[in-house]
Amino acid sequence: MDPVSMVVGAVIAVVGFVTGRLVTGRQSRAALEQERRSEQARAVHSGAQSPQPLCGCGHHLVFHDPQTKKCQTQVVIPGRWTGQPGSTYKKCMCQGYRGPIPLDEYYAPDLLEGDGL
């Protein structure tokens, strides 16, 4: 091998390495910036909503039986996972509600009793 071809090969390798690092760094910075913007937008919009009681299985508290706490919903199993042409339904395997417990609401009668005091 002559030295010129080795130098040309080394230059090509270094240029490829530097180009790859610059392009990847720019893409990762853009992805991080996009993620930050979406988090800020989600934080701004979620402040208006009250937190929802979602279980670890992803279903709302109303889908869990009040006595046994087991999930009563059906989940879709795509056919490509089971090797069947169509999708199938199966009962959710959640054994109990594991989410935030909402505060109980109590009725408190008015203190004024309508006499305007």
PDB file of N, CA and C in Angstrom, residues 47-97:
ATOM      1  N   GLY A  47     -53.135  21.535  33.458  1.00  0.00           N
ATOM      2  CA  GLY A  47     -53.442  22.274  34.672  1.00  0.00           C
ATOM      3  C   GLY A  47     -54.922  22.590  34.790  1.00  0.00           C
ATOM      4  N   ALA A  48     -55.616  22.676  33.666  1.00  0.00           N
ATOM      5  CA  ALA A  48     -57.035  22.988  33.690  1.00  0.00           C
ATOM      6  C   ALA A  48     -57.882  21.762  34.033  1.00  0.00           C
ATOM      7  N   GLN A  49     -57.355  20.565  33.834  1.00  0.00           N
ATOM      8  CA  GLN A  49     -58.110  19.348  34.080  1.00  0.00           C
ATOM      9  C   GLN A  49     -57.797  18.815  35.468  1.00  0.00           C
ATOM     10  N   SER A  50     -58.778  18.148  36.029  1.00  0.00           N
ATOM     11  CA  SER A  50     -58.519  17.496  37.308  1.00  0.00           C
ATOM     12  C   SER A  50     -57.837  16.157  37.034  1.00  0.00           C
ATOM     13  N   PRO A  51     -57.002  15.684  37.935  1.00  0.00           N
ATOM     14  CA  PRO A  51     -56.324  14.410  37.703  1.00  0.00           C
ATOM     15  C   PRO A  51     -57.321  13.265  37.647  1.00  0.00           C
ATOM     16  N   GLN A  52     -57.092  12.340  36.754  1.00  0.00           N
ATOM     17  CA  GLN A  52     -57.994  11.213  36.554  1.00  0.00           C
ATOM     18  C   GLN A  52     -57.490   9.993  37.306  1.00  0.00           C
ATOM     19  N   PRO A  53     -58.389   9.226  37.937  1.00  0.00           N
ATOM     20  CA  PRO A  53     -57.965   8.013  38.641  1.00  0.00           C
ATOM     21  C   PRO A  53     -57.759   6.858  37.661  1.00  0.00           C
ATOM     22  N   LEU A  54     -56.545   6.750  37.117  1.00  0.00           N
ATOM     23  CA  LEU A  54     -56.215   5.682  36.186  1.00  0.00           C
ATOM     24  C   LEU A  54     -55.411   4.615  36.896  1.00  0.00           C
ATOM     25  N   CYS A  55     -55.763   3.367  36.646  1.00  0.00           N
ATOM     26  CA  CYS A  55     -55.067   2.231  37.246  1.00  0.00           C
ATOM     27  C   CYS A  55     -53.770   1.967  36.470  1.00  0.00           C
ATOM     28  N   GLY A  56     -52.960   1.091  36.982  1.00  0.00           N
ATOM     29  CA  GLY A  56     -51.740   0.701  36.295  1.00  0.00           C
ATOM     30  C   GLY A  56     -52.011  -0.001  34.979  1.00  0.00           C
ATOM     31  N   CYS A  57     -53.198  -0.615  34.841  1.00  0.00           N
ATOM     32  CA  CYS A  57     -53.557  -1.280  33.588  1.00  0.00           C
ATOM     33  C   CYS A  57     -53.997  -0.274  32.534  1.00  0.00           C
ATOM     34  N   GLY A  58     -54.190   1.003  32.920  1.00  0.00           N
ATOM     35  CA  GLY A  58     -54.567   2.040  31.976  1.00  0.00           C
ATOM     36  C   GLY A  58     -56.050   2.320  31.941  1.00  0.00           C
ATOM     37  N   HIS A  59     -56.847   1.605  32.714  1.00  0.00           N
ATOM     38  CA  HIS A  59     -58.286   1.811  32.721  1.00  0.00           C
ATOM     39  C   HIS A  59     -58.701   2.696  33.888  1.00  0.00           C
ATOM     40  N   HIS A  60     -59.802   3.393  33.711  1.00  0.00           N
ATOM     41  CA  HIS A  60     -60.333   4.315  34.711  1.00  0.00           C
ATOM     42  C   HIS A  60     -60.903   3.534  35.894  1.00  0.00           C
ATOM     43  N   LEU A  61     -61.063   4.223  37.006  1.00  0.00           N
ATOM     44  CA  LEU A  61     -61.602   3.609  38.233  1.00  0.00           C
ATOM     45  C   LEU A  61     -63.007   3.052  38.027  1.00  0.00           C
ATOM     46  N   VAL A  62     -63.801   3.677  37.155  1.00  0.00           N
ATOM     47  CA  VAL A  62     -65.175   3.221  36.961  1.00  0.00           C
ATOM     48  C   VAL A  62     -65.245   1.842  36.312  1.00  0.00           C
ATOM     49  N   PHE A  63     -64.174   1.373  35.706  1.00  0.00           N
ATOM     50  CA  PHE A  63     -64.163   0.053  35.093  1.00  0.00           C
ATOM     51  C   PHE A  63     -63.779  -1.051  36.076  1.00  0.00           C
ATOM     52  N   HIS A  64     -63.516  -0.710  37.321  1.00  0.00           N
ATOM     53  CA  HIS A  64     -63.139  -1.697  38.334  1.00  0.00           C
ATOM     54  C   HIS A  64     -64.332  -1.960  39.249  1.00  0.00           C
ATOM     55  N   ASP A  65     -64.533  -3.208  39.590  1.00  0.00           N
ATOM     56  CA  ASP A  65     -65.641  -3.608  40.458  1.00  0.00           C
ATOM     57  C   ASP A  65     -65.424  -3.004  41.851  1.00  0.00           C
ATOM     58  N   PRO A  66     -66.446  -2.361  42.427  1.00  0.00           N
ATOM     59  CA  PRO A  66     -66.260  -1.717  43.735  1.00  0.00           C
ATOM     60  C   PRO A  66     -65.922  -2.700  44.864  1.00  0.00           C
ATOM     61  N   GLN A  67     -66.452  -3.919  44.809  1.00  0.00           N
ATOM     62  CA  GLN A  67     -66.197  -4.869  45.883  1.00  0.00           C
ATOM     63  C   GLN A  67     -64.858  -5.592  45.713  1.00  0.00           C
ATOM     64  N   THR A  68     -64.645  -6.178  44.547  1.00  0.00           N
ATOM     65  CA  THR A  68     -63.441  -6.991  44.349  1.00  0.00           C
ATOM     66  C   THR A  68     -62.262  -6.190  43.825  1.00  0.00           C
ATOM     67  N   LYS A  69     -62.512  -4.992  43.311  1.00  0.00           N
ATOM     68  CA  LYS A  69     -61.492  -4.100  42.731  1.00  0.00           C
ATOM     69  C   LYS A  69     -60.881  -4.643  41.443  1.00  0.00           C
ATOM     70  N   LYS A  70     -61.421  -5.764  40.902  1.00  0.00           N
ATOM     71  CA  LYS A  70     -60.894  -6.322  39.653  1.00  0.00           C
ATOM     72  C   LYS A  70     -61.417  -5.536  38.462  1.00  0.00           C
ATOM     73  N   CYS A  71     -60.611  -5.469  37.427  1.00  0.00           N
ATOM     74  CA  CYS A  71     -60.963  -4.734  36.217  1.00  0.00           C
ATOM     75  C   CYS A  71     -61.992  -5.535  35.424  1.00  0.00           C
ATOM     76  N   GLN A  72     -63.025  -4.854  34.925  1.00  0.00           N
ATOM     77  CA  GLN A  72     -64.111  -5.518  34.215  1.00  0.00           C
ATOM     78  C   GLN A  72     -64.086  -5.262  32.709  1.00  0.00           C
ATOM     79  N   THR A  73     -63.061  -4.632  32.181  1.00  0.00           N
ATOM     80  CA  THR A  73     -63.037  -4.276  30.760  1.00  0.00           C
ATOM     81  C   THR A  73     -62.428  -5.377  29.926  1.00  0.00           C
ATOM     82  N   GLN A  74     -62.645  -5.254  28.632  1.00  0.00           N
ATOM     83  CA  GLN A  74     -62.089  -6.175  27.657  1.00  0.00           C
ATOM     84  C   GLN A  74     -60.944  -5.467  26.939  1.00  0.00           C
ATOM     85  N   VAL A  75     -59.878  -6.185  26.670  1.00  0.00           N
ATOM     86  CA  VAL A  75     -58.761  -5.625  25.929  1.00  0.00           C
ATOM     87  C   VAL A  75     -58.679  -6.324  24.573  1.00  0.00           C
ATOM     88  N   VAL A  76     -58.230  -5.588  23.570  1.00  0.00           N
ATOM     89  CA  VAL A  76     -58.114  -6.121  22.220  1.00  0.00           C
ATOM     90  C   VAL A  76     -56.735  -6.739  22.052  1.00  0.00           C
ATOM     91  N   ILE A  77     -56.706  -7.970  21.563  1.00  0.00           N
ATOM     92  CA  ILE A  77     -55.437  -8.628  21.259  1.00  0.00           C
ATOM     93  C   ILE A  77     -55.341  -8.712  19.744  1.00  0.00           C
ATOM     94  N   PRO A  78     -54.408  -7.972  19.127  1.00  0.00           N
ATOM     95  CA  PRO A  78     -54.305  -7.995  17.663  1.00  0.00           C
ATOM     96  C   PRO A  78     -54.001  -9.393  17.146  1.00  0.00           C
ATOM     97  N   GLY A  79     -54.538  -9.708  15.981  1.00  0.00           N
ATOM     98  CA  GLY A  79     -54.348 -11.024  15.395  1.00  0.00           C
ATOM     99  C   GLY A  79     -52.899 -11.322  15.041  1.00  0.00           C
ATOM    100  N   ARG A  80     -52.132 -10.294  14.773  1.00  0.00           N
ATOM    101  CA  ARG A  80     -50.734 -10.552  14.396  1.00  0.00           C
ATOM    102  C   ARG A  80     -49.924 -11.098  15.571  1.00  0.00           C
ATOM    103  N   TRP A  81     -50.394 -10.886  16.805  1.00  0.00           N
ATOM    104  CA  TRP A  81     -49.697 -11.432  17.966  1.00  0.00           C
ATOM    105  C   TRP A  81     -50.043 -12.894  18.176  1.00  0.00           C
ATOM    106  N   THR A  82     -51.255 -13.271  17.814  1.00  0.00           N
ATOM    107  CA  THR A  82     -51.708 -14.638  18.046  1.00  0.00           C
ATOM    108  C   THR A  82     -51.643 -15.496  16.799  1.00  0.00           C
ATOM    109  N   GLY A  83     -51.365 -14.904  15.665  1.00  0.00           N
ATOM    110  CA  GLY A  83     -51.288 -15.656  14.418  1.00  0.00           C
ATOM    111  C   GLY A  83     -52.642 -15.872  13.781  1.00  0.00           C
ATOM    112  N   GLN A  84     -53.678 -15.196  14.248  1.00  0.00           N
ATOM    113  CA  GLN A  84     -55.018 -15.324  13.696  1.00  0.00           C
ATOM    114  C   GLN A  84     -55.279 -14.147  12.766  1.00  0.00           C
ATOM    115  N   PRO A  85     -56.207 -14.311  11.826  1.00  0.00           N
ATOM    116  CA  PRO A  85     -56.452 -13.221  10.871  1.00  0.00           C
ATOM    117  C   PRO A  85     -57.108 -11.994  11.485  1.00  0.00           C
ATOM    118  N   GLY A  86     -57.934 -12.153  12.510  1.00  0.00           N
ATOM    119  CA  GLY A  86     -58.626 -11.011  13.099  1.00  0.00           C
ATOM    120  C   GLY A  86     -58.204 -10.783  14.539  1.00  0.00           C
ATOM    121  N   SER A  87     -58.702  -9.715  15.112  1.00  0.00           N
ATOM    122  CA  SER A  87     -58.396  -9.409  16.505  1.00  0.00           C
ATOM    123  C   SER A  87     -59.334 -10.189  17.423  1.00  0.00           C
ATOM    124  N   THR A  88     -58.883 -10.444  18.629  1.00  0.00           N
ATOM    125  CA  THR A  88     -59.706 -11.116  19.624  1.00  0.00           C
ATOM    126  C   THR A  88     -59.800 -10.228  20.860  1.00  0.00           C
ATOM    127  N   TYR A  89     -60.772 -10.527  21.712  1.00  0.00           N
ATOM    128  CA  TYR A  89     -60.971  -9.783  22.949  1.00  0.00           C
ATOM    129  C   TYR A  89     -60.737 -10.709  24.127  1.00  0.00           C
ATOM    130  N   LYS A  90     -60.165 -10.147  25.175  1.00  0.00           N
ATOM    131  CA  LYS A  90     -59.879 -10.914  26.371  1.00  0.00           C
ATOM    132  C   LYS A  90     -60.121 -10.011  27.576  1.00  0.00           C
ATOM    133  N   LYS A  91     -60.524 -10.585  28.688  1.00  0.00           N
ATOM    134  CA  LYS A  91     -60.750  -9.808  29.897  1.00  0.00           C
ATOM    135  C   LYS A  91     -59.413  -9.272  30.401  1.00  0.00           C
ATOM    136  N   CYS A  92     -59.429  -8.039  30.894  1.00  0.00           N
ATOM    137  CA  CYS A  92     -58.215  -7.426  31.429  1.00  0.00           C
ATOM    138  C   CYS A  92     -57.721  -8.245  32.616  1.00  0.00           C
ATOM    139  N   MET A  93     -56.433  -8.457  32.707  1.00  0.00           N
ATOM    140  CA  MET A  93     -55.857  -9.305  33.743  1.00  0.00           C
ATOM    141  C   MET A  93     -55.517  -8.543  35.027  1.00  0.00           C
ATOM    142  N   CYS A  94     -55.963  -7.312  35.136  1.00  0.00           N
ATOM    143  CA  CYS A  94     -55.695  -6.515  36.326  1.00  0.00           C
ATOM    144  C   CYS A  94     -56.388  -7.149  37.528  1.00  0.00           C
ATOM    145  N   GLN A  95     -55.672  -7.375  38.597  1.00  0.00           N
ATOM    146  CA  GLN A  95     -56.212  -8.046  39.780  1.00  0.00           C
ATOM    147  C   GLN A  95     -56.772  -7.085  40.815  1.00  0.00           C
ATOM    148  N   GLY A  96     -56.547  -5.820  40.651  1.00  0.00           N
ATOM    149  CA  GLY A  96     -57.067  -4.850  41.600  1.00  0.00           C
ATOM    150  C   GLY A  96     -56.656  -3.449  41.218  1.00  0.00           C
ATOM    151  N   TYR A  97     -57.473  -2.487  41.589  1.00  0.00           N
ATOM    152  CA  TYR A  97     -57.184  -1.098  41.259  1.00  0.00           C
ATOM    153  C   TYR A  97     -55.931  -0.632  41.984  1.00  0.00           C
TER     154      TYR A  97
END
